[in-house]
């Protein structure tokens, strides 16, 4: 019972952090977002926001590079990882220091006060119930990349409601975008965040997550073939860190 009560307080602390730092950093992000050329400056404040919330929650991470490949600062990428916690968003921003990133996210998040106003200015929103919206994502992501930004897509499409699921079914958005626009896919695995900050109110505690840089996948096939050849390969890469 005591642990559950402490966990509730910890979640309230997250709401306080999110509210305070969204107010502090949200205004410069919002103002800078009106000029597409200034997003790289807005992104600095997005990263400050991410640092404050991630570390303010008592979280840390340890990065292990399993590939000697390095990212080109002048190249736009499609970043992907498994998705098990809201903290994945902050962690991805912290990792991507030299590549301003835009997230492909759910349209429903626009409803969150203050945050939603900023969110719709800097992210690519998708209504997963609309085929037209899903199809238009590729065009909007292409525009973001032409402006010099990289894209983050969680292939699972969201955090699974069933917390026992380690890796949910993949959507093909990241692979289609990569193939159509010849953009390499950067593959990360996040381990531990599901246990540290889950959606199950009876668990959760400050701690250190493990991050694995698995390497870069360069597109060399049409979208359908890339999807078929890459889905299982990437799933195996992501899952091996849980064995």
Coordinates of N, CA and C in Angstrom, one line a residue:
X1 N 0.8 -1.2 0.0 CA 0.0 0.0 0.0 C 0.9 1.3 0.0
X2 N 1.9 1.2 0.8 CA 2.8 2.4 0.9 C 3.5 2.7 -0.4
X3 N 3.9 1.6 -1.1 CA 4.5 1.8 -2.4 C 3.6 2.3 -3.4
X4 N 2.3 1.9 -3.4 CA 1.3 2.5 -4.3 C 1.1 3.9 -4.1
X5 N 1.0 4.3 -2.8 CA 0.8 5.7 -2.5 C 2.0 6.6 -2.9
X6 N 3.2 6.1 -2.7 CA 4.4 6.8 -3.2 C 4.4 6.9 -4.7
X7 N 3.9 5.9 -5.4 CA 3.9 5.9 -6.8 C 2.9 7.0 -7.3
X8 N 1.8 7.2 -6.6 CA 0.8 8.2 -7.0 C 1.4 9.6 -6.8
X9 N 2.2 9.8 -5.7 CA 2.8 11.1 -5.5 C 3.9 11.3 -6.6
X10 N 4.6 10.2 -7.0 CA 5.6 10.4 -8.1 C 5.0 10.8 -9.4
X11 N 3.8 10.3 -9.7 CA 3.1 10.7 -10.9 C 2.5 12.1 -10.8
X12 N 2.1 12.5 -9.6 CA 1.7 13.9 -9.5 C 3.0 14.8 -9.7
X13 N 4.1 14.4 -9.2 CA 5.4 15.1 -9.4 C 5.6 15.3 -10.9
X14 N 5.4 14.3 -11.7 CA 5.5 14.4 -13.2 C 4.6 15.4 -13.7
X15 N 3.4 15.5 -13.3 CA 2.5 16.5 -13.8 C 2.9 17.9 -13.4
X16 N 3.5 18.1 -12.2 CA 4.0 19.4 -11.8 C 5.2 19.8 -12.7
X17 N 6.1 18.8 -12.9 CA 7.3 19.1 -13.7 C 6.9 19.5 -15.1
X18 N 6.0 18.7 -15.7 CA 5.5 18.9 -17.1 C 4.8 20.3 -17.2
X19 N 4.0 20.7 -16.2 CA 3.3 21.9 -16.2 C 4.3 23.1 -16.2
X20 N 5.2 23.0 -15.2 CA 6.2 24.1 -15.0 C 7.1 24.3 -16.1
X21 N 7.7 23.2 -16.6 CA 8.7 23.4 -17.7 C 8.0 23.6 -19.1
X22 N 6.8 23.2 -19.2 CA 6.1 23.5 -20.5 C 5.8 25.0 -20.5
X23 N 5.5 25.6 -19.4 CA 5.3 27.0 -19.3 C 6.6 27.8 -19.6
X24 N 7.7 27.3 -19.0 CA 9.0 28.0 -19.1 C 9.5 27.9 -20.6
X25 N 9.5 26.7 -21.1 CA 10.2 26.5 -22.4 C 9.2 26.5 -23.6
X26 N 7.9 26.4 -23.2 CA 6.9 26.4 -24.3 C 6.8 27.6 -25.1
X27 N 6.9 28.8 -24.4 CA 6.7 30.0 -25.2 C 7.8 30.2 -26.2
X28 N 9.1 30.1 -25.9 CA 10.1 30.2 -27.0 C 9.9 29.2 -28.1
X29 N 9.5 28.0 -27.8 CA 9.3 27.0 -28.8 C 8.1 27.4 -29.7
X30 N 7.1 27.9 -29.1 CA 5.9 28.3 -29.9 C 6.2 29.5 -30.8
X31 N 6.9 30.4 -30.3 CA 7.2 31.6 -31.1 C 8.2 31.3 -32.2
X32 N 9.2 30.5 -31.9 CA 10.2 30.1 -32.9 C 9.6 29.2 -34.0
X33 N 8.6 28.5 -33.6 CA 8.0 27.5 -34.6 C 7.3 28.2 -35.8
X34 N 7.0 29.5 -35.7 CA 6.3 30.2 -36.8 C 7.2 30.3 -38.0
X35 N 8.5 30.3 -37.8 CA 9.4 30.3 -38.9 C 10.1 29.0 -39.1
X36 N 9.9 28.3 -40.2 CA 10.4 26.9 -40.3 C 12.0 26.9 -40.2
X37 N 12.6 28.0 -40.6 CA 14.1 28.0 -40.5 C 14.6 28.1 -39.1
X38 N 13.7 28.5 -38.2 CA 14.1 28.6 -36.8 C 13.8 27.4 -35.9
X39 N 13.4 26.3 -36.5 CA 13.0 25.2 -35.7 C 14.3 24.6 -35.0
X40 N 15.4 24.7 -35.6 CA 16.6 24.2 -35.0 C 16.9 24.9 -33.6
X41 N 16.5 26.2 -33.6 CA 16.6 26.9 -32.3 C 15.5 26.6 -31.3
X42 N 14.3 26.3 -31.9 CA 13.2 25.9 -31.0 C 13.5 24.5 -30.4
X43 N 14.2 23.7 -31.2 CA 14.5 22.4 -30.7 C 15.5 22.4 -29.5
X44 N 16.3 23.4 -29.4 CA 17.1 23.5 -28.2 C 16.3 23.6 -26.9
X45 N 15.2 24.3 -27.0 CA 14.3 24.5 -25.9 C 13.5 23.2 -25.6
X46 N 13.2 22.5 -26.7 CA 12.5 21.2 -26.6 C 13.5 20.2 -25.8
X47 N 14.8 20.3 -26.1 CA 15.7 19.4 -25.4 C 15.9 19.8 -24.0
X48 N 15.9 21.1 -23.7 CA 15.9 21.6 -22.3 C 14.7 21.0 -21.5
X49 N 13.6 21.1 -22.1 CA 12.3 20.6 -21.5 C 12.5 19.1 -21.2
X50 N 13.0 18.4 -22.2 CA 13.2 16.9 -22.0 C 14.2 16.6 -20.9
X51 N 15.3 17.3 -20.9 CA 16.3 17.1 -19.8 C 15.7 17.3 -18.4
X52 N 14.9 18.4 -18.3 CA 14.4 18.8 -17.0 C 13.4 17.8 -16.5
X53 N 12.5 17.2 -17.4 CA 11.5 16.3 -17.0 C 12.2 14.9 -16.7
X54 N 13.0 14.5 -17.7 CA 13.7 13.1 -17.5 C 14.5 13.1 -16.3
X55 N 15.4 14.0 -16.1 CA 16.3 14.0 -14.9 C 15.5 14.4 -13.7
X56 N 14.6 15.3 -13.8 CA 13.7 15.7 -12.7 C 12.9 14.6 -12.1
X57 N 12.6 13.6 -12.9 CA 11.9 12.4 -12.4 C 12.8 11.4 -11.8
X58 N 14.1 11.8 -11.7 CA 15.1 10.8 -11.0 C 15.5 9.7 -12.0
X59 N 15.4 10.0 -13.3 CA 15.8 9.0 -14.3 C 17.2 9.2 -14.8
X60 N 17.9 8.2 -15.2 CA 19.2 8.3 -15.8 C 19.2 7.2 -17.0
X61 N 20.3 7.3 -17.8 CA 20.4 6.3 -18.8 C 21.8 5.9 -19.1
X62 N 22.0 4.7 -19.6 CA 23.4 4.3 -19.9 C 23.4 3.8 -21.4
X63 N 24.2 4.5 -22.2 CA 24.2 4.2 -23.6 C 25.3 3.2 -24.0
X64 N 24.9 2.2 -24.7 CA 25.8 1.2 -25.2 C 25.8 1.2 -26.8
X65 N 26.9 1.4 -27.4 CA 26.9 1.4 -28.9 C 27.4 0.0 -29.4
X66 N 26.5 -0.6 -30.1 CA 26.7 -1.9 -30.6 C 27.2 -1.9 -32.1
X67 N 27.3 -0.7 -32.6 CA 27.8 -0.5 -34.0 C 28.8 0.7 -34.0
X68 N 29.8 0.6 -34.8 CA 30.8 1.6 -35.0 C 30.3 2.7 -35.9
X69 N 29.1 2.6 -36.5 CA 28.6 3.6 -37.4 C 28.4 4.9 -36.7
X70 N 28.6 6.0 -37.4 CA 28.4 7.3 -36.8 C 27.3 8.1 -37.7
X71 N 26.6 8.9 -37.0 CA 25.6 9.7 -37.7 C 26.2 11.0 -38.4
X72 N 25.8 11.2 -39.6 CA 26.2 12.4 -40.3 C 25.3 13.6 -39.9
X73 N 25.9 14.7 -39.4 CA 25.2 15.8 -39.0 C 24.4 16.5 -40.1
X74 N 24.8 16.2 -41.3 CA 24.1 16.8 -42.5 C 23.0 15.9 -43.1
X75 N 22.8 14.8 -42.5 CA 21.9 13.8 -43.1 C 20.6 13.8 -42.2
X76 N 19.5 13.7 -42.9 CA 18.2 13.5 -42.1 C 17.9 12.0 -42.0
X77 N 17.5 11.6 -40.8 CA 17.2 10.2 -40.5 C 15.8 10.0 -40.0
X78 N 15.4 8.7 -40.1 CA 14.2 8.2 -39.4 C 14.6 7.5 -38.2
X79 N 14.4 8.0 -37.0 CA 14.8 7.4 -35.8 C 13.6 6.5 -35.3
X80 N 14.0 5.3 -34.9 CA 12.9 4.4 -34.4 C 13.5 3.7 -33.1
X81 N 12.5 3.3 -32.3 CA 12.9 2.4 -31.1 C 11.6 1.7 -30.6
X82 N 11.7 0.8 -29.7 CA 10.6 0.2 -29.1 C 9.9 1.3 -28.2
X83 N 8.6 1.2 -27.9 CA 7.9 2.2 -27.2 C 7.1 1.6 -26.0
X84 N 7.7 1.9 -24.9 CA 7.1 1.3 -23.7 C 6.7 2.3 -22.6
X85 N 7.0 3.5 -22.8 CA 6.8 4.5 -21.7 C 6.7 5.9 -22.3
X86 N 6.0 6.8 -21.7 CA 6.0 8.2 -22.1 C 7.4 8.8 -22.0
X87 N 8.3 8.3 -21.2 CA 9.6 8.8 -21.1 C 10.5 8.5 -22.3
X88 N 10.0 7.6 -23.2 CA 10.7 7.4 -24.5 C 10.9 8.7 -25.3
X89 N 9.9 9.5 -25.2 CA 9.9 10.8 -25.9 C 11.0 11.7 -25.4
X90 N 11.1 11.9 -24.1 CA 12.2 12.7 -23.6 C 13.5 12.2 -23.9
X91 N 13.7 10.8 -23.7 CA 14.9 10.2 -23.9 C 15.4 10.3 -25.4
X92 N 14.5 10.2 -26.3 CA 14.9 10.3 -27.7 C 15.4 11.7 -28.0
X93 N 14.7 12.8 -27.4 CA 15.2 14.1 -27.6 C 16.6 14.3 -27.0
X94 N 16.9 13.7 -25.9 CA 18.2 13.8 -25.3 C 19.2 13.2 -26.1
X95 N 18.9 12.1 -26.7 CA 19.9 11.3 -27.6 C 20.2 12.1 -28.9
X96 N 19.2 12.7 -29.4 CA 19.4 13.3 -30.7 C 19.8 14.8 -30.6
X97 N 21.0 15.0 -30.2 CA 21.6 16.3 -30.0 C 21.8 17.1 -31.3
X98 N 22.3 16.4 -32.3 CA 22.7 17.1 -33.5 C 21.7 17.0 -34.7
X99 N 20.6 16.4 -34.4 CA 19.6 16.2 -35.4 C 18.2 16.6 -34.9
X100 N 17.8 17.9 -35.1 CA 16.5 18.3 -34.7 C 15.4 17.3 -35.2
X101 N 14.6 16.8 -34.3 CA 13.7 15.8 -34.6 C 12.2 16.2 -34.5
X102 N 11.4 15.7 -35.3 CA 9.9 15.9 -35.2 C 9.3 14.5 -35.0
X103 N 8.4 14.5 -34.1 CA 7.7 13.2 -33.8 C 6.4 13.1 -34.6
X104 N 6.1 11.8 -35.0 CA 4.8 11.5 -35.6 C 4.0 11.0 -34.4
X105 N 2.9 11.8 -34.1 CA 2.2 11.5 -32.9 C 0.7 11.5 -33.0
X106 N 0.0 11.0 -32.0 CA -1.5 11.0 -32.1 C -2.1 12.3 -32.0
X107 N -3.1 12.5 -32.8 CA -3.9 13.8 -32.9 C -4.5 14.1 -31.5
X108 N -4.9 13.1 -30.8 CA -5.6 13.3 -29.5 C -4.8 14.1 -28.5
X109 N -3.5 14.1 -28.6 CA -2.6 14.9 -27.7 C -2.8 16.4 -27.8
X110 N -3.4 16.8 -28.9 CA -3.7 18.3 -29.1 C -4.6 18.8 -28.0
X111 N -5.4 17.9 -27.4 CA -6.4 18.3 -26.4 C -5.8 18.6 -25.1
X112 N -4.5 18.3 -24.8 CA -3.9 18.6 -23.6 C -3.6 20.1 -23.5
X113 N -4.1 20.8 -22.4 CA -4.0 22.2 -22.3 C -2.5 22.7 -22.4
X114 N -2.3 23.8 -23.1 CA -1.0 24.4 -23.3 C 0.0 23.5 -24.1
X115 N 0.2 22.3 -23.6 CA 1.1 21.4 -24.4 C 0.6 21.1 -25.8
X116 N -0.8 20.9 -25.9 CA -1.4 20.6 -27.2 C -1.2 21.7 -28.2
X117 N -1.2 23.0 -27.7 CA -1.0 24.1 -28.6 C 0.4 24.1 -29.3
X118 N 1.4 23.8 -28.4 CA 2.8 23.7 -28.9 C 3.0 22.4 -29.8
X119 N 2.4 21.4 -29.3 CA 2.5 20.1 -29.9 C 2.1 20.1 -31.4
X120 N 1.0 20.7 -31.7 CA 0.5 20.7 -33.1 C 1.3 21.7 -34.0
X121 N 2.2 22.5 -33.4 CA 3.0 23.4 -34.2 C 4.3 22.7 -34.6
X122 N 4.8 21.7 -33.8 CA 6.1 21.1 -34.1 C 6.1 19.7 -34.4
X123 N 5.0 19.0 -34.3 CA 4.9 17.6 -34.6 C 4.0 17.3 -35.8
X124 N 4.2 16.1 -36.3 CA 3.3 15.6 -37.4 C 2.2 14.8 -36.8
X125 N 1.0 15.3 -36.8 CA -0.1 14.7 -36.1 C -0.8 13.7 -37.1
X126 N -1.2 12.6 -36.5 CA -2.0 11.6 -37.4 C -3.2 11.2 -36.6
X127 N -4.3 11.1 -37.3 CA -5.5 10.5 -36.8 C -5.6 9.1 -37.3
X128 N -5.3 8.2 -36.4 CA -5.1 6.8 -36.8 C -6.4 6.2 -37.3
X129 N -7.5 6.8 -37.0 CA -8.8 6.3 -37.5 C -9.2 6.8 -38.9
X130 N -8.3 7.7 -39.5 CA -8.6 8.3 -40.8 C -7.5 7.8 -41.8
X131 N -7.9 7.1 -42.8 CA -7.0 6.6 -43.9 C -6.3 7.8 -44.6
X132 N -7.1 8.9 -44.8 CA -6.5 10.1 -45.4 C -5.4 10.7 -44.6
X133 N -5.7 10.8 -43.3 CA -4.7 11.4 -42.4 C -3.4 10.5 -42.4
X134 N -3.6 9.2 -42.3 CA -2.4 8.3 -42.3 C -1.6 8.4 -43.6
X135 N -2.3 8.5 -44.7 CA -1.6 8.7 -46.0 C -0.9 10.0 -46.1
X136 N -1.5 11.0 -45.5 CA -0.9 12.4 -45.6 C 0.4 12.5 -44.8
X137 N 0.6 11.6 -43.8 CA 1.7 11.7 -43.0 C 3.0 11.7 -43.8
X138 N 3.1 10.9 -44.8 CA 4.3 10.8 -45.6 C 4.7 12.2 -46.3
X139 N 3.7 12.9 -46.7 CA 3.9 14.2 -47.4 C 4.4 15.2 -46.3
X140 N 3.8 15.2 -45.2 CA 4.1 16.1 -44.1 C 5.5 15.8 -43.5
X141 N 5.8 14.5 -43.4 CA 7.2 14.2 -42.9 C 8.2 14.6 -43.9
X142 N 7.9 14.4 -45.2 CA 8.9 14.8 -46.3 C 9.1 16.3 -46.2
X143 N 8.1 17.1 -45.9 CA 8.3 18.5 -45.8 C 9.2 18.8 -44.6
X144 N 9.0 18.1 -43.5 CA 9.9 18.4 -42.3 C 11.3 18.0 -42.7
X145 N 11.5 16.9 -43.4 CA 12.9 16.5 -43.7 C 13.5 17.5 -44.7
X146 N 12.8 18.0 -45.6 CA 13.3 19.0 -46.6 C 13.7 20.3 -45.9
X147 N 13.1 20.5 -44.7 CA 13.5 21.7 -43.9 C 14.7 21.4 -43.1
X148 N 15.3 20.2 -43.2 CA 16.5 19.8 -42.4 C 16.3 19.1 -41.1
X149 N 15.0 18.6 -40.9 CA 14.7 17.9 -39.7 C 14.7 16.4 -39.9
X150 N 14.9 15.7 -38.8 CA 14.7 14.2 -38.9 C 13.4 13.9 -38.2
X151 N 13.0 12.6 -38.4 CA 11.7 12.2 -38.0 C 11.8 11.0 -37.0
X152 N 11.0 11.0 -36.0 CA 10.9 9.9 -35.0 C 9.6 9.2 -35.2
X153 N 9.6 7.9 -35.5 CA 8.4 7.1 -35.5 C 8.6 5.9 -34.7
X154 N 7.7 5.7 -33.8 CA 7.7 4.4 -33.0 C 6.9 3.4 -33.8
X155 N 7.5 2.4 -34.3 CA 6.9 1.4 -35.3 C 5.6 0.7 -34.7
X156 N 5.6 0.6 -33.3 CA 4.5 0.0 -32.7 C 3.2 0.9 -32.7
X157 N 3.4 2.2 -33.0 CA 2.3 3.1 -33.1 C 1.9 3.7 -31.8
X158 N 2.3 3.1 -30.7 CA 2.0 3.6 -29.4 C 2.4 2.6 -28.3
X159 N 2.2 3.0 -27.0 CA 2.5 2.1 -25.9 C 1.4 1.1 -25.8
X160 N 1.7 -0.2 -25.8 CA 0.6 -1.2 -25.7 C -0.1 -1.1 -24.4
X161 N -1.4 -1.3 -24.4 CA -2.2 -1.3 -23.2 C -1.9 -2.4 -22.3
X162 N -1.5 -3.5 -22.9 CA -1.1 -4.7 -22.1 C 0.3 -4.6 -21.8
X163 N 0.6 -4.3 -20.5 CA 2.0 -4.1 -20.1 C 2.9 -5.3 -20.2
X164 N 2.3 -6.5 -20.4 CA 3.1 -7.7 -20.5 C 3.7 -7.9 -21.9
X165 N 3.2 -7.1 -22.9 CA 3.7 -7.2 -24.2 C 5.1 -6.4 -24.3
X166 N 6.1 -7.1 -24.7 CA 7.4 -6.6 -24.8 C 7.6 -5.7 -26.1
X167 N 7.1 -6.3 -27.2 CA 7.1 -5.6 -28.5 C 5.9 -5.9 -29.3
X168 N 5.1 -4.8 -29.5 CA 3.8 -5.0 -30.2 C 4.0 -5.1 -31.7
X169 N 2.9 -5.3 -32.4 CA 3.0 -5.4 -33.9 C 3.5 -4.1 -34.5
X170 N 4.3 -4.2 -35.6 CA 4.8 -3.0 -36.2 C 3.8 -2.4 -37.2
X171 N 3.7 -1.1 -37.3 CA 3.1 -0.4 -38.4 C 4.2 -0.2 -39.5
X172 N 3.8 0.1 -40.7 CA 4.9 0.2 -41.8 C 5.3 1.6 -42.1
X173 N 4.8 2.6 -41.3 CA 5.1 4.0 -41.6 C 6.6 4.4 -41.7
X174 N 7.4 3.9 -40.8 CA 8.8 4.3 -40.7 C 9.5 3.7 -42.0
X175 N 9.1 2.5 -42.3 CA 9.8 1.8 -43.4 C 9.4 2.4 -44.8
X176 N 8.1 2.8 -44.9 CA 7.7 3.4 -46.1 C 8.3 4.8 -46.3
X177 N 8.4 5.6 -45.2 CA 9.0 6.9 -45.3 C 10.5 6.8 -45.6
X178 N 11.2 5.8 -45.0 CA 12.6 5.6 -45.3 C 12.8 5.3 -46.8
X179 N 12.1 4.4 -47.3 CA 12.3 3.9 -48.7 C 11.9 5.0 -49.7
X180 N 10.8 5.7 -49.5 CA 10.3 6.7 -50.4 C 11.3 7.9 -50.5
X181 N 11.9 8.2 -49.4 CA 12.7 9.4 -49.4 C 14.2 9.1 -49.2
X182 N 14.5 7.8 -49.3 CA 15.9 7.4 -49.2 C 16.6 7.9 -47.9
X183 N 15.9 7.7 -46.8 CA 16.4 8.2 -45.5 C 16.8 7.0 -44.7
X184 N 18.0 7.0 -44.2 CA 18.4 5.8 -43.3 C 17.6 5.8 -42.0
X185 N 17.4 4.5 -41.5 CA 16.7 4.3 -40.3 C 17.8 4.1 -39.2
X186 N 17.7 4.9 -38.1 CA 18.6 4.7 -36.9 C 17.8 3.9 -35.9
X187 N 18.4 2.8 -35.4 CA 17.6 1.9 -34.5 C 18.2 1.9 -33.1
X188 N 17.3 2.3 -32.2 CA 17.7 2.3 -30.8 C 16.8 1.3 -30.0
X189 N 17.3 0.7 -29.0 CA 16.4 -0.1 -28.1 C 16.5 0.5 -26.7
X190 N 15.3 0.8 -26.1 CA 15.2 1.3 -24.7 C 14.8 0.1 -23.8
X191 N 15.6 -0.2 -22.8 CA 15.3 -1.2 -21.9 C 15.2 -0.7 -20.4
X192 N 14.1 -1.0 -19.8 CA 14.0 -0.6 -18.4 C 12.9 0.5 -18.1
X193 N 12.6 1.3 -19.1 CA 11.7 2.4 -18.9 C 10.3 1.9 -18.6
X194 N 10.0 0.7 -19.2 CA 8.6 0.1 -18.9 C 8.5 -0.2 -17.4
X195 N 9.5 -0.7 -16.8 CA 9.5 -1.0 -15.4 C 9.6 0.2 -14.5
X196 N 10.4 1.2 -15.0 CA 10.6 2.5 -14.2 C 9.4 3.4 -14.2
X197 N 8.8 3.6 -15.4 CA 7.6 4.4 -15.5 C 6.5 3.8 -16.4
X198 N 5.8 2.8 -15.8 CA 4.8 2.1 -16.6 C 3.4 2.8 -16.4
X199 N 2.4 2.3 -17.1 CA 1.1 2.9 -16.9 C 0.3 2.1 -15.9
X200 N 0.9 1.2 -15.3 CA 0.3 0.4 -14.1 C 0.6 1.2 -12.9
X201 N -0.4 1.7 -12.2 CA -0.2 2.6 -11.1 C 0.4 1.9 -9.9
X202 N 0.5 0.6 -9.9 CA 1.0 -0.1 -8.7 C 2.5 -0.2 -8.7
X203 N 3.1 0.2 -9.8 CA 4.6 0.1 -10.0 C 5.2 1.4 -10.3
X204 N 6.5 1.4 -10.5 CA 7.2 2.6 -11.0 C 8.1 3.1 -9.9
X205 N 9.3 3.5 -10.3 CA 10.3 4.0 -9.3 C 11.4 4.7 -10.1
X206 N 12.2 5.6 -9.5 CA 13.3 6.2 -10.2 C 14.4 5.2 -10.5
X207 N 15.1 5.4 -11.6 CA 16.2 4.4 -11.9 C 16.9 4.7 -13.2
X208 N 17.7 3.8 -13.6 CA 18.5 4.0 -14.8 C 18.0 3.0 -15.9
X209 N 17.8 3.6 -17.1 CA 17.4 2.8 -18.2 C 18.7 2.5 -19.1
X210 N 18.6 1.4 -19.8 CA 19.7 1.0 -20.7 C 19.3 1.4 -22.1
X211 N 20.2 2.0 -22.9 CA 19.9 2.4 -24.3 C 21.0 1.7 -25.1
X212 N 20.5 1.1 -26.2 CA 21.4 0.4 -27.1 C 21.3 1.1 -28.5
X213 N 22.4 1.5 -29.0 CA 22.5 2.0 -30.4 C 22.8 0.8 -31.3
X214 N 21.8 0.3 -32.1 CA 22.0 -0.9 -32.8 C 22.6 -0.8 -34.2
X215 N 22.6 0.5 -34.7 CA 23.1 0.7 -36.0 C 22.2 1.4 -36.9
X216 N 22.5 1.5 -38.2 CA 21.7 2.2 -39.2 C 21.3 1.3 -40.3
X217 N 20.1 1.4 -40.7 CA 19.6 0.6 -41.8 C 19.4 1.5 -43.0
X218 N 20.1 1.2 -44.1 CA 20.1 2.1 -45.3 C 19.1 1.4 -46.3
X219 N 18.1 2.2 -46.7 CA 17.1 1.7 -47.7 C 17.7 1.4 -49.0
X220 N 17.4 0.2 -49.5 CA 17.9 -0.2 -50.9 C 16.8 -1.0 -51.6
X221 N 15.6 -0.8 -51.2 CA 14.5 -1.6 -51.8 C 13.2 -0.7 -51.8
X222 N 12.2 -1.1 -52.6 CA 10.9 -0.4 -52.6 C 10.2 -0.6 -51.2
X223 N 9.3 0.2 -50.9 CA 8.7 0.2 -49.5 C 8.2 -1.2 -49.1
X224 N 7.5 -1.9 -50.0 CA 6.9 -3.2 -49.6 C 8.0 -4.2 -49.4
X225 N 9.1 -4.2 -50.2 CA 10.2 -5.2 -50.0 C 11.0 -4.8 -48.8
X226 N 11.2 -3.5 -48.6 CA 11.9 -3.1 -47.4 C 11.2 -3.5 -46.1
X227 N 9.9 -3.3 -46.1 CA 9.1 -3.7 -45.0 C 9.2 -5.2 -44.7
X228 N 9.1 -6.0 -45.7 CA 9.2 -7.5 -45.5 C 10.5 -7.9 -45.1
X229 N 11.6 -7.3 -45.6 CA 12.9 -7.7 -45.2 C 13.4 -7.2 -43.9
X230 N 12.8 -6.0 -43.5 CA 13.3 -5.4 -42.3 C 12.5 -5.6 -41.0
X231 N 11.2 -5.9 -41.1 CA 10.4 -6.0 -39.9 C 11.0 -7.0 -39.0
X232 N 11.2 -8.3 -39.4 CA 11.6 -9.3 -38.5 C 13.0 -9.1 -38.1
X233 N 13.9 -8.6 -39.0 CA 15.3 -8.3 -38.6 C 15.3 -7.3 -37.5
X234 N 14.6 -6.2 -37.6 CA 14.6 -5.2 -36.5 C 13.9 -5.7 -35.3
X235 N 12.9 -6.5 -35.4 CA 12.3 -7.0 -34.2 C 13.2 -7.9 -33.4
X236 N 14.0 -8.7 -34.1 CA 15.0 -9.5 -33.5 C 16.1 -8.7 -32.8
X237 N 16.5 -7.6 -33.4 CA 17.5 -6.7 -32.8 C 16.9 -6.1 -31.5
X238 N 15.7 -5.6 -31.6 CA 15.1 -5.0 -30.4 C 14.8 -6.0 -29.3
X239 N 14.4 -7.2 -29.7 CA 14.0 -8.2 -28.6 C 15.3 -8.8 -28.0
X240 N 16.4 -8.9 -28.7 CA 17.5 -9.6 -28.1 C 18.0 -9.0 -26.8
X241 N 17.8 -7.7 -26.6 CA 18.2 -7.0 -25.4 C 17.4 -7.4 -24.2
X242 N 16.3 -8.1 -24.4 CA 15.4 -8.5 -23.3 C 15.6 -10.0 -22.9
X243 N 16.5 -10.7 -23.7 CA 16.8 -12.1 -23.4 C 17.8 -12.2 -22.2

